[in-house]
mmCIF file of C-alpha atoms in Angstrom:
data_model
loop_
_atom_site.group_PDB
_atom_site.id
_atom_site.type_symbol
_atom_site.label_atom_id
_atom_site.label_comp_id
_atom_site.label_asym_id
_atom_site.label_seq_id
_atom_site.Cartn_x
_atom_site.Cartn_y
_atom_site.Cartn_z
ATOM 1 C CA VAL M 1 -6.151 40.511 -9.157
ATOM 2 C CA LEU M 2 -4.538 38.646 -6.287
ATOM 3 C CA VAL M 3 -6.454 35.545 -5.271
ATOM 4 C CA LEU M 4 -5.548 33.792 -2.025
ATOM 5 C CA ALA M 5 -6.570 30.133 -2.035
ATOM 6 C CA ALA M 6 -6.966 28.472 1.311
ATOM 7 C CA ARG M 7 -5.046 25.213 1.579
ATOM 8 C CA SER M 8 -7.335 22.207 1.900
ATOM 9 C CA GLU M 9 -6.492 19.908 4.802
ATOM 10 C CA ALA M 10 -8.325 16.969 6.341
ATOM 11 C CA GLN M 11 -9.700 17.889 9.740
ATOM 12 C CA LEU M 12 -8.884 14.638 11.510
ATOM 13 C CA ALA M 13 -8.035 15.192 15.163
ATOM 14 C CA PRO M 14 -6.442 12.225 16.962
ATOM 15 C CA ILE M 15 -8.963 10.058 18.749
ATOM 16 C CA PRO M 16 -9.124 10.796 22.511
ATOM 17 C CA GLN M 17 -7.226 7.627 23.412
ATOM 18 C CA ASP M 18 -4.183 8.889 21.470
ATOM 19 C CA GLN M 19 -4.007 12.186 23.366
ATOM 20 C CA GLY M 20 -2.812 13.243 26.804
ATOM 21 C CA ALA M 21 -2.028 10.754 29.552
ATOM 22 C CA THR M 22 -3.752 7.849 27.808
ATOM 23 C CA GLY M 23 -1.933 8.508 24.549
ATOM 24 C CA LEU M 24 1.412 8.564 26.351
ATOM 25 C CA GLY M 25 0.613 5.339 28.187
ATOM 26 C CA LEU M 26 -0.204 3.580 24.911
ATOM 27 C CA ALA M 27 2.912 5.004 23.223
ATOM 28 C CA LEU M 28 5.143 3.719 26.028
ATOM 29 C CA ARG M 29 3.928 0.155 25.461
ATOM 30 C CA ARG M 30 5.691 0.091 22.096
ATOM 31 C CA LEU M 31 9.125 1.022 23.379
ATOM 32 C CA PRO M 32 10.338 -2.287 24.917
ATOM 33 C CA VAL M 33 8.958 -4.263 21.931
ATOM 34 C CA ALA M 34 10.597 -4.801 18.528
ATOM 35 C CA PHE M 35 8.343 -7.213 16.671
ATOM 36 C CA ASN M 36 6.246 -7.037 13.482
ATOM 37 C CA VAL M 37 3.001 -8.833 12.587
ATOM 38 C CA LEU M 38 1.382 -8.640 9.136
ATOM 39 C CA TYR M 39 -2.279 -9.584 8.594
ATOM 40 C CA VAL M 40 -3.060 -10.559 4.977
ATOM 41 C CA THR M 41 -6.686 -10.488 3.771
ATOM 42 C CA ALA M 42 -8.606 -10.367 0.510
ATOM 43 C CA HIS M 43 -10.958 -7.412 1.097
ATOM 44 C CA PRO M 44 -11.525 -4.520 3.491
ATOM 45 C CA ASP M 45 -13.495 -5.898 6.513
ATOM 46 C CA ASP M 46 -11.879 -9.387 6.328
ATOM 47 C CA GLU M 47 -9.456 -8.454 9.107
ATOM 48 C CA ASN M 48 -10.046 -9.147 12.810
ATOM 49 C CA ASN M 49 -9.844 -5.665 14.325
ATOM 50 C CA GLY M 50 -9.896 -6.994 17.882
ATOM 51 C CA VAL M 51 -6.720 -8.977 17.185
ATOM 52 C CA LEU M 52 -5.039 -5.980 15.553
ATOM 53 C CA THR M 53 -6.008 -3.800 18.533
ATOM 54 C CA LEU M 54 -4.612 -6.372 20.984
ATOM 55 C CA LEU M 55 -1.331 -6.569 19.083
ATOM 56 C CA SER M 56 -0.744 -2.888 18.374
ATOM 57 C CA ARG M 57 -2.314 -1.160 21.364
ATOM 58 C CA GLY M 58 -2.219 -3.865 24.016
ATOM 59 C CA MET M 59 1.156 -5.480 23.309
ATOM 60 C CA GLY M 60 3.002 -2.682 21.499
ATOM 61 C CA VAL M 61 3.636 -4.790 18.397
ATOM 62 C CA ARG M 62 4.033 -3.051 15.031
ATOM 63 C CA SER M 63 1.010 -4.315 13.086
ATOM 64 C CA GLY M 64 0.287 -4.112 9.382
ATOM 65 C CA LEU M 65 -2.694 -5.066 7.229
ATOM 66 C CA LEU M 66 -2.169 -6.120 3.613
ATOM 67 C CA THR M 67 -5.553 -6.019 1.880
ATOM 68 C CA VAL M 68 -5.045 -7.631 -1.515
ATOM 69 C CA THR M 69 -8.039 -5.883 -3.149
ATOM 70 C CA ARG M 70 -9.875 -2.680 -2.301
ATOM 71 C CA GLY M 71 -13.259 -4.425 -2.276
ATOM 72 C CA ASP M 72 -14.244 -3.072 -5.703
ATOM 73 C CA GLY M 73 -16.759 -5.880 -6.302
ATOM 74 C CA GLY M 74 -18.616 -5.549 -3.004
ATOM 75 C CA GLN M 75 -22.127 -4.365 -2.292
ATOM 76 C CA ASN M 76 -22.972 -0.940 -0.912
ATOM 77 C CA GLU M 77 -25.534 -0.509 1.850
ATOM 78 C CA ILE M 78 -25.207 3.257 2.222
ATOM 79 C CA GLY M 79 -25.053 4.717 -1.280
ATOM 80 C CA PRO M 80 -24.920 4.211 -5.062
ATOM 81 C CA GLU M 81 -21.133 3.781 -5.436
ATOM 82 C CA LEU M 82 -20.033 0.497 -7.033
ATOM 83 C CA PHE M 83 -16.892 -0.925 -8.688
ATOM 84 C CA GLN M 84 -14.024 1.600 -8.723
ATOM 85 C CA ALA M 85 -16.026 4.126 -6.709
ATOM 86 C CA ILE M 86 -16.764 1.696 -3.908
ATOM 87 C CA GLY M 87 -13.100 0.655 -3.934
ATOM 88 C CA ILE M 88 -12.225 4.255 -3.123
ATOM 89 C CA LEU M 89 -14.921 4.374 -0.452
ATOM 90 C CA ARG M 90 -13.768 1.167 1.209
ATOM 91 C CA THR M 91 -10.162 2.366 1.136
ATOM 92 C CA GLU M 92 -11.185 5.476 3.048
ATOM 93 C CA GLU M 93 -13.215 3.365 5.479
ATOM 94 C CA LEU M 94 -10.063 1.364 6.261
ATOM 95 C CA ALA M 95 -8.285 4.619 7.093
ATOM 96 C CA GLY M 96 -11.001 5.294 9.663
ATOM 97 C CA VAL M 97 -10.721 1.771 11.063
ATOM 98 C CA HIS M 98 -6.980 2.130 11.623
ATOM 99 C CA ARG M 99 -7.385 5.189 13.789
ATOM 100 C CA TYR M 100 -8.620 2.632 16.324
ATOM 101 C CA ASP M 101 -6.735 -0.605 15.690
ATOM 102 C CA ALA M 102 -3.529 1.347 14.822
ATOM 103 C CA ALA M 103 -2.512 -0.957 11.953
ATOM 104 C CA GLU M 104 -0.509 0.244 8.946
ATOM 105 C CA GLN M 105 -2.269 -0.327 5.608
ATOM 106 C CA PHE M 106 -0.928 -1.921 2.399
ATOM 107 C CA PHE M 107 -2.583 -2.956 -0.893
ATOM 108 C CA THR M 108 -1.712 -4.851 -4.066
ATOM 109 C CA LYS M 109 -2.870 -4.059 -7.614
ATOM 110 C CA ALA M 110 -5.458 -6.879 -7.561
ATOM 111 C CA TYR M 111 -8.957 -5.800 -8.632
ATOM 112 C CA GLU M 112 -11.949 -7.458 -7.026
ATOM 113 C CA PHE M 113 -13.920 -8.379 -10.132
ATOM 114 C CA GLY M 114 -16.917 -9.743 -8.200
ATOM 115 C CA TYR M 115 -17.723 -13.113 -6.677
ATOM 116 C CA SER M 116 -15.024 -15.654 -7.473
ATOM 117 C CA PHE M 117 -15.939 -19.308 -7.907
ATOM 118 C CA SER M 118 -12.414 -20.753 -7.865
ATOM 119 C CA VAL M 119 -8.856 -20.006 -6.859
ATOM 120 C CA GLU M 120 -7.770 -20.645 -10.443
ATOM 121 C CA GLU M 121 -10.187 -17.997 -11.740
ATOM 122 C CA SER M 122 -8.882 -15.441 -9.262
ATOM 123 C CA LEU M 123 -5.246 -16.101 -10.110
ATOM 124 C CA GLN M 124 -5.967 -15.980 -13.843
ATOM 125 C CA LYS M 125 -7.773 -12.633 -13.665
ATOM 126 C CA TRP M 126 -5.334 -11.065 -11.206
ATOM 127 C CA GLY M 127 -2.178 -12.460 -12.774
ATOM 128 C CA LYS M 128 -0.548 -14.701 -10.199
ATOM 129 C CA GLU M 129 3.066 -13.608 -10.614
ATOM 130 C CA GLU M 130 2.153 -9.916 -10.677
ATOM 131 C CA ILE M 131 0.167 -10.086 -7.445
ATOM 132 C CA LEU M 132 2.661 -12.434 -5.767
ATOM 133 C CA ASP M 133 5.288 -9.816 -6.646
ATOM 134 C CA ASP M 134 3.190 -7.221 -4.790
ATOM 135 C CA VAL M 135 2.745 -9.469 -1.744
ATOM 136 C CA VAL M 136 6.451 -10.335 -1.597
ATOM 137 C CA ARG M 137 7.281 -6.624 -1.888
ATOM 138 C CA VAL M 138 5.237 -5.898 1.237
ATOM 139 C CA PHE M 139 6.868 -8.830 3.063
ATOM 140 C CA ARG M 140 10.343 -7.528 2.202
ATOM 141 C CA SER M 141 9.578 -3.907 3.103
ATOM 142 C CA PHE M 142 7.487 -4.433 6.265
ATOM 143 C CA ARG M 143 9.573 -7.511 7.331
ATOM 144 C CA PRO M 144 6.940 -9.289 9.463
ATOM 145 C CA ASP M 145 8.008 -11.850 12.042
ATOM 146 C CA VAL M 146 4.526 -13.409 12.099
ATOM 147 C CA VAL M 147 2.008 -13.562 9.252
ATOM 148 C CA LEU M 148 -1.751 -14.047 9.760
ATOM 149 C CA THR M 149 -4.075 -14.946 6.875
ATOM 150 C CA LEU M 150 -7.595 -16.112 6.146
ATOM 151 C CA SER M 151 -8.308 -19.826 5.738
ATOM 152 C CA LEU M 152 -6.463 -21.616 2.944
ATOM 153 C CA GLU M 153 -9.254 -24.008 2.060
ATOM 154 C CA ALA M 154 -12.972 -23.774 2.823
ATOM 155 C CA PRO M 155 -16.084 -24.963 0.965
ATOM 156 C CA GLY M 156 -18.056 -21.713 1.053
ATOM 157 C CA GLY M 157 -17.456 -18.026 0.462
ATOM 158 C CA GLY M 158 -15.877 -16.243 -2.464
ATOM 159 C CA GLN M 159 -12.579 -17.803 -3.449
ATOM 160 C CA HIS M 160 -10.663 -14.528 -3.159
ATOM 161 C CA HIS M 161 -10.187 -15.452 0.506
ATOM 162 C CA GLN M 162 -8.545 -18.760 -0.230
ATOM 163 C CA THR M 163 -6.521 -17.291 -3.103
ATOM 164 C CA THR M 164 -5.142 -14.609 -0.822
ATOM 165 C CA ALA M 165 -4.167 -17.151 1.817
ATOM 166 C CA ARG M 166 -2.376 -19.260 -0.788
ATOM 167 C CA LEU M 167 -0.461 -16.215 -2.014
ATOM 168 C CA ALA M 168 0.539 -15.322 1.551
ATOM 169 C CA LYS M 169 1.658 -18.887 2.263
ATOM 170 C CA GLU M 170 3.776 -18.915 -0.896
ATOM 171 C CA ALA M 171 5.201 -15.466 -0.171
ATOM 172 C CA PHE M 172 6.283 -16.690 3.279
ATOM 173 C CA ARG M 173 9.033 -18.699 1.521
ATOM 174 C CA VAL M 174 9.479 -16.738 -1.709
ATOM 175 C CA ALA M 175 10.281 -13.488 0.127
ATOM 176 C CA ALA M 176 13.391 -15.173 1.536
ATOM 177 C CA ASP M 177 14.591 -16.413 -1.862
ATOM 178 C CA PRO M 178 17.121 -14.002 -3.437
ATOM 179 C CA THR M 179 16.503 -15.559 -6.875
ATOM 180 C CA ARG M 180 12.830 -14.513 -6.904
ATOM 181 C CA PHE M 181 11.677 -11.034 -7.925
ATOM 182 C CA THR M 182 15.249 -9.849 -8.306
ATOM 183 C CA ASP M 183 14.173 -6.356 -9.392
ATOM 184 C CA GLN M 184 13.147 -5.795 -5.781
ATOM 185 C CA ILE M 185 16.583 -6.895 -4.584
ATOM 186 C CA LYS M 186 18.203 -4.402 -6.960
ATOM 187 C CA GLU M 187 15.979 -1.680 -5.472
ATOM 188 C CA GLY M 188 17.333 -2.504 -2.017
ATOM 189 C CA LEU M 189 14.517 -4.726 -0.734
ATOM 190 C CA LEU M 190 16.620 -7.565 0.641
ATOM 191 C CA PRO M 191 15.238 -11.082 1.224
ATOM 192 C CA TRP M 192 13.199 -11.667 4.342
ATOM 193 C CA GLN M 193 12.161 -14.843 6.136
ATOM 194 C CA ALA M 194 9.244 -14.518 8.560
ATOM 195 C CA GLN M 195 9.116 -16.878 11.543
ATOM 196 C CA ARG M 196 5.518 -18.103 11.543
ATOM 197 C CA ASP M 197 2.540 -18.249 9.178
ATOM 198 C CA TYR M 198 -0.966 -18.768 10.569
ATOM 199 C CA GLN M 199 -4.314 -19.194 8.845
ATOM 200 C CA GLY M 200 -7.561 -18.164 10.496
ATOM 201 C CA GLY M 201 -10.833 -20.079 10.574
ATOM 202 C CA VAL M 202 -12.788 -17.418 8.704
ATOM 203 C CA GLY M 203 -13.467 -16.497 5.107
ATOM 204 C CA GLY M 204 -15.755 -19.292 4.001
ATOM 205 C CA GLY M 205 -15.735 -21.885 6.729
ATOM 206 C CA LEU M 206 -15.218 -22.490 10.442
ATOM 207 C CA GLU M 207 -14.465 -26.189 10.234
ATOM 208 C CA LYS M 208 -11.318 -27.587 11.824
ATOM 209 C CA LEU M 209 -8.328 -26.951 9.598
ATOM 210 C CA GLU M 210 -4.990 -28.714 9.447
ATOM 211 C CA GLY M 211 -2.186 -27.538 11.704
ATOM 212 C CA GLU M 212 -1.633 -26.685 15.363
ATOM 213 C CA MET M 213 -4.525 -24.552 16.653
ATOM 214 C CA THR M 214 -3.986 -21.410 18.709
ATOM 215 C CA THR M 215 -6.720 -19.254 20.234
ATOM 216 C CA VAL M 216 -6.204 -15.514 20.655
ATOM 217 C CA ALA M 217 -8.394 -13.959 23.351
ATOM 218 C CA THR M 218 -9.391 -10.362 22.663
ATOM 219 C CA ASN M 219 -11.821 -10.007 25.586
ATOM 220 C CA GLY M 220 -9.229 -8.783 28.089
ATOM 221 C CA PHE M 221 -9.991 -5.427 29.703
ATOM 222 C CA ASP M 222 -7.467 -2.705 28.922
ATOM 223 C CA PRO M 223 -7.319 0.018 31.623
ATOM 224 C CA LEU M 224 -6.048 2.645 29.181
ATOM 225 C CA LEU M 225 -8.674 1.959 26.519
ATOM 226 C CA GLY M 226 -11.372 1.546 29.146
ATOM 227 C CA MET M 227 -12.767 -1.566 27.462
ATOM 228 C CA SER M 228 -11.685 -4.850 25.920
ATOM 229 C CA TYR M 229 -9.649 -5.104 22.732
ATOM 230 C CA ALA M 230 -12.615 -6.693 20.967
ATOM 231 C CA GLU M 231 -14.843 -3.760 21.984
ATOM 232 C CA PHE M 232 -12.349 -1.117 20.924
ATOM 233 C CA GLY M 233 -11.647 -2.921 17.663
ATOM 234 C CA SER M 234 -15.364 -3.108 16.934
ATOM 235 C CA ILE M 235 -15.668 0.679 17.263
ATOM 236 C CA GLY M 236 -13.083 0.977 14.511
ATOM 237 C CA ARG M 237 -14.720 -1.805 12.509
ATOM 238 C CA ALA M 238 -17.938 0.206 12.423
ATOM 239 C CA PHE M 239 -16.240 2.401 9.789
ATOM 240 C CA HIS M 240 -16.873 -0.390 7.266
ATOM 241 C CA LYS M 241 -20.321 1.185 6.867
ATOM 242 C CA CYS M 242 -20.917 0.334 3.224
ATOM 243 C CA GLN M 243 -20.653 -3.324 4.237
ATOM 244 C CA GLY M 244 -23.296 -2.953 6.921
ATOM 245 C CA THR M 245 -21.061 -2.961 10.007
ATOM 246 C CA GLY M 246 -21.970 0.484 11.326
ATOM 247 C CA GLN M 247 -24.372 -0.937 13.899
ATOM 248 C CA LEU M 248 -21.981 -3.528 15.335
ATOM 249 C CA LYS M 249 -20.190 -3.329 18.681
ATOM 250 C CA SER M 250 -18.733 -6.197 20.647
ATOM 251 C CA ASP M 251 -20.105 -6.829 24.123
ATOM 252 C CA PRO M 252 -17.819 -6.970 27.175
ATOM 253 C CA GLY M 253 -16.541 -10.492 27.660
ATOM 254 C CA ASP M 254 -16.820 -11.439 23.982
ATOM 255 C CA GLY M 255 -13.885 -11.867 21.666
ATOM 256 C CA ARG M 256 -11.556 -14.593 20.486
ATOM 257 C CA ALA M 257 -9.926 -15.678 17.238
ATOM 258 C CA THR M 258 -8.643 -19.081 16.126
ATOM 259 C CA TYR M 259 -5.539 -19.608 14.023
ATOM 260 C CA TYR M 260 -3.728 -22.664 12.680
ATOM 261 C CA LEU M 261 0.030 -22.871 12.154
ATOM 262 C CA VAL M 262 0.711 -23.702 8.486
ATOM 263 C CA ASP M 263 4.442 -22.920 8.197
ATOM 264 C CA SER M 264 7.364 -21.797 10.339
ATOM 265 C CA GLU M 265 11.075 -21.122 10.065
ATOM 266 C CA PRO M 266 12.736 -22.547 12.038
ATOM 267 C CA LYS M 267 10.180 -25.313 12.366
ATOM 268 C CA ILE M 268 8.055 -25.277 15.513
ATOM 269 C CA ALA M 269 5.252 -27.540 16.675
ATOM 270 C CA GLY M 270 2.937 -24.676 17.568
ATOM 271 C CA GLY M 271 1.999 -23.474 21.014
ATOM 272 C CA THR M 272 -0.405 -21.443 23.073
ATOM 273 C CA SER M 273 0.506 -18.088 21.497
ATOM 274 C CA ILE M 274 0.867 -16.795 17.950
ATOM 275 C CA LEU M 275 3.921 -14.848 19.141
ATOM 276 C CA PRO M 276 7.228 -16.235 20.431
ATOM 277 C CA GLU M 277 8.087 -15.747 24.068
ATOM 278 C CA ASP M 278 10.623 -12.957 23.539
ATOM 279 C CA ILE M 279 9.530 -10.027 21.371
ATOM 280 C CA SER M 280 11.757 -7.476 23.117
ATOM 281 C CA VAL M 281 14.372 -5.087 21.772
ATOM 282 C CA LYS M 282 17.090 -7.319 23.234
ATOM 283 C CA ALA M 283 15.876 -10.182 21.039
ATOM 284 C CA LEU M 284 17.087 -8.258 17.969
ATOM 285 C CA ILE M 285 20.480 -9.832 18.632
ATOM 286 C CA ARG M 286 19.136 -12.715 16.511
ATOM 287 C CA PHE M 287 19.800 -10.669 13.383
ATOM 288 C CA ALA M 288 23.561 -10.793 14.071
ATOM 289 C CA LYS M 289 23.692 -14.532 14.790
ATOM 290 C CA GLY M 290 27.078 -15.848 13.716
ATOM 291 C CA GLU M 291 28.410 -12.305 13.290
ATOM 292 C CA GLU M 292 28.601 -11.224 16.927
ATOM 293 C CA ASP M 293 32.347 -10.576 16.647
ATOM 294 C CA LYS M 294 31.681 -7.907 14.009
ATOM 295 C CA ALA M 295 29.556 -5.904 16.462
ATOM 296 C CA PRO M 296 30.916 -6.777 19.929
ATOM 297 C CA ASN M 297 28.841 -4.144 21.768
ATOM 298 C CA LEU M 298 25.540 -4.984 20.070
ATOM 299 C CA ALA M 299 24.028 -7.060 22.880
ATOM 300 C CA ALA M 300 24.929 -4.475 25.537
ATOM 301 C CA SER M 301 23.608 -1.614 23.413
ATOM 302 C CA LEU M 302 20.296 -3.386 22.788
ATOM 303 C CA ALA M 303 20.018 -4.066 26.530
ATOM 304 C CA ALA M 304 20.586 -0.365 27.242
ATOM 305 C CA ILE M 305 17.734 0.593 24.901
ATOM 306 C CA GLN M 306 15.518 -2.024 26.522
ATOM 307 C CA ASP M 307 16.367 -0.814 30.031
ATOM 308 C CA ALA M 308 15.609 2.804 29.117
ATOM 309 C CA ALA M 309 12.249 1.761 27.668
ATOM 310 C CA LEU M 310 11.319 -0.168 30.804
ATOM 311 C CA GLU M 311 12.483 2.769 32.916
ATOM 312 C CA ALA M 312 10.125 5.047 31.001
ATOM 313 C CA VAL M 313 7.247 2.605 31.467
ATOM 314 C CA ALA M 314 7.950 2.439 35.220
ATOM 315 C CA ALA M 315 8.098 6.256 35.465
ATOM 316 C CA TYR M 316 4.681 6.712 33.829
ATOM 317 C CA ASP M 317 2.438 8.843 36.023
ATOM 318 C CA PRO M 318 -0.846 10.111 34.511
ATOM 319 C CA LYS M 319 -0.714 13.097 36.893
ATOM 320 C CA SER M 320 2.858 14.058 36.015
ATOM 321 C CA LEU M 321 3.668 13.074 32.455
ATOM 322 C CA SER M 322 7.095 14.745 32.385
ATOM 323 C CA LYS M 323 8.504 12.094 34.725
ATOM 324 C CA VAL M 324 9.106 9.860 31.710
ATOM 325 C CA VAL M 325 11.205 12.433 29.832
ATOM 326 C CA PRO M 326 14.668 11.557 31.259
ATOM 327 C CA ALA M 327 14.266 7.873 30.407
ATOM 328 C CA LEU M 328 12.922 8.693 26.947
ATOM 329 C CA ARG M 329 15.861 10.992 26.206
ATOM 330 C CA LYS M 330 18.248 8.320 27.431
ATOM 331 C CA GLY M 331 16.572 5.713 25.196
ATOM 332 C CA LEU M 332 16.578 8.036 22.184
ATOM 333 C CA GLY M 333 20.277 8.754 22.591
ATOM 334 C CA ALA M 334 21.102 5.070 23.028
ATOM 335 C CA THR M 335 19.114 4.129 19.924
ATOM 336 C CA ARG M 336 20.672 6.809 17.734
ATOM 337 C CA SER M 337 24.128 5.805 18.954
ATOM 338 C CA LEU M 338 23.501 2.143 18.111
ATOM 339 C CA ILE M 339 22.236 3.065 14.638
ATOM 340 C CA ALA M 340 25.559 4.820 13.974
ATOM 341 C CA GLN M 341 27.463 1.812 15.334
ATOM 342 C CA VAL M 342 25.554 -0.632 13.153
ATOM 343 C CA LYS M 343 26.102 1.448 10.021
ATOM 344 C CA SER M 344 29.853 1.590 10.591
ATOM 345 C CA SER M 345 30.206 -2.039 11.712
ATOM 346 C CA GLY M 346 31.454 -4.995 9.714
ATOM 347 C CA LEU M 347 28.079 -6.717 9.842
ATOM 348 C CA SER M 348 26.681 -8.124 6.610
ATOM 349 C CA ASN M 349 24.345 -5.966 4.548
ATOM 350 C CA LEU M 350 21.402 -8.206 5.468
ATOM 351 C CA ALA M 351 22.132 -8.003 9.209
ATOM 352 C CA LYS M 352 22.450 -4.224 8.986
ATOM 353 C CA THR M 353 19.171 -3.945 7.056
ATOM 354 C CA ASN M 354 17.280 -6.055 9.585
ATOM 355 C CA LEU M 355 18.669 -4.190 12.599
ATOM 356 C CA LEU M 356 18.181 -0.719 11.103
ATOM 357 C CA ASN M 357 14.607 -1.613 10.106
ATOM 358 C CA ARG M 358 13.763 -2.020 13.798
ATOM 359 C CA LEU M 359 16.033 0.652 15.255
ATOM 360 C CA ASP M 360 14.829 3.403 12.897
ATOM 361 C CA ARG M 361 11.292 2.473 13.898
ATOM 362 C CA LYS M 362 12.286 2.674 17.570
ATOM 363 C CA VAL M 363 13.573 6.223 17.104
ATOM 364 C CA ALA M 364 10.206 7.231 15.617
ATOM 365 C CA GLU M 365 8.338 5.574 18.513
ATOM 366 C CA VAL M 366 10.421 7.303 21.187
ATOM 367 C CA GLU M 367 10.002 10.651 19.428
ATOM 368 C CA GLN M 368 6.245 10.056 19.323
ATOM 369 C CA ALA M 369 6.211 9.384 23.072
ATOM 370 C CA LEU M 370 8.201 12.576 23.693
ATOM 371 C CA MET M 371 5.716 14.552 21.626
#
């Protein structure tokens, strides 16, 4: 007897904003930008989805979310699942959230054992070195330029929040140390030094924290999304239903987040933005600092990719989408050509890794826009 089994596939159509003219407009925003931001939190729903939406959809920044636990010890307002089962549920809820805020998701092996009364308890039950290894692994693979975390110290709230922030702060330096977690280095995950580490005033307290304060406004209206970043992020956040967020939606005009600078390399005094002034493709020349003679055409090639991206943005016409195709093809060719040049150059292995990390991503982004 011949039995034909239908293949099971998730029926998840792209959200409307990622289709057609709007989807192309949002995709084009990524092309002139080559910058990574990683948000590190303790549980699903700790993240600020308005901030992630602003970064990824508004500014074209590659955004990631490292959620240290899967929320296994949380409550459940919609069903009977608890412990491992609710961890699975909350993981799937995050997948729904990211269809809106467009962040990439990462986890560690840490298990949320319930309410934590101290940082020491959390580290003892998780195993500090094991979880720090996981966090450093994400830093070295995602290679964030800016790191955002929850508050380091606060009097209230479960101490998983503060533990996570401490791990992220330590990983900010450890990820750049080739003598730490050397098994990762042997696997090809080279050291990485992020530029800035910020802590947010959430996760147990809103009191003034140490460091230079920066406010991120998420209430700006986005003409492609048709609402503010806080509003759009809150639509995604509503997927955290087992935590009682299904009824929430930000009002127009609302939305801001506060962060404090806790570390930076090179040292900076802070400023009015969590991002540096130049986050463009051309700024990738920083990865070849001191080695410019080994790749003499690098600056010009990066500028060519940048110019093609800006040309595509300028050609965007919602009534005639194909107008962007020539610039996209030009940018794709320029990026592929530079990848070949970098691979065959005399640049150090670290410089090559850092450049290829961004250029390979750029190829994927241009191909997405062409699609």
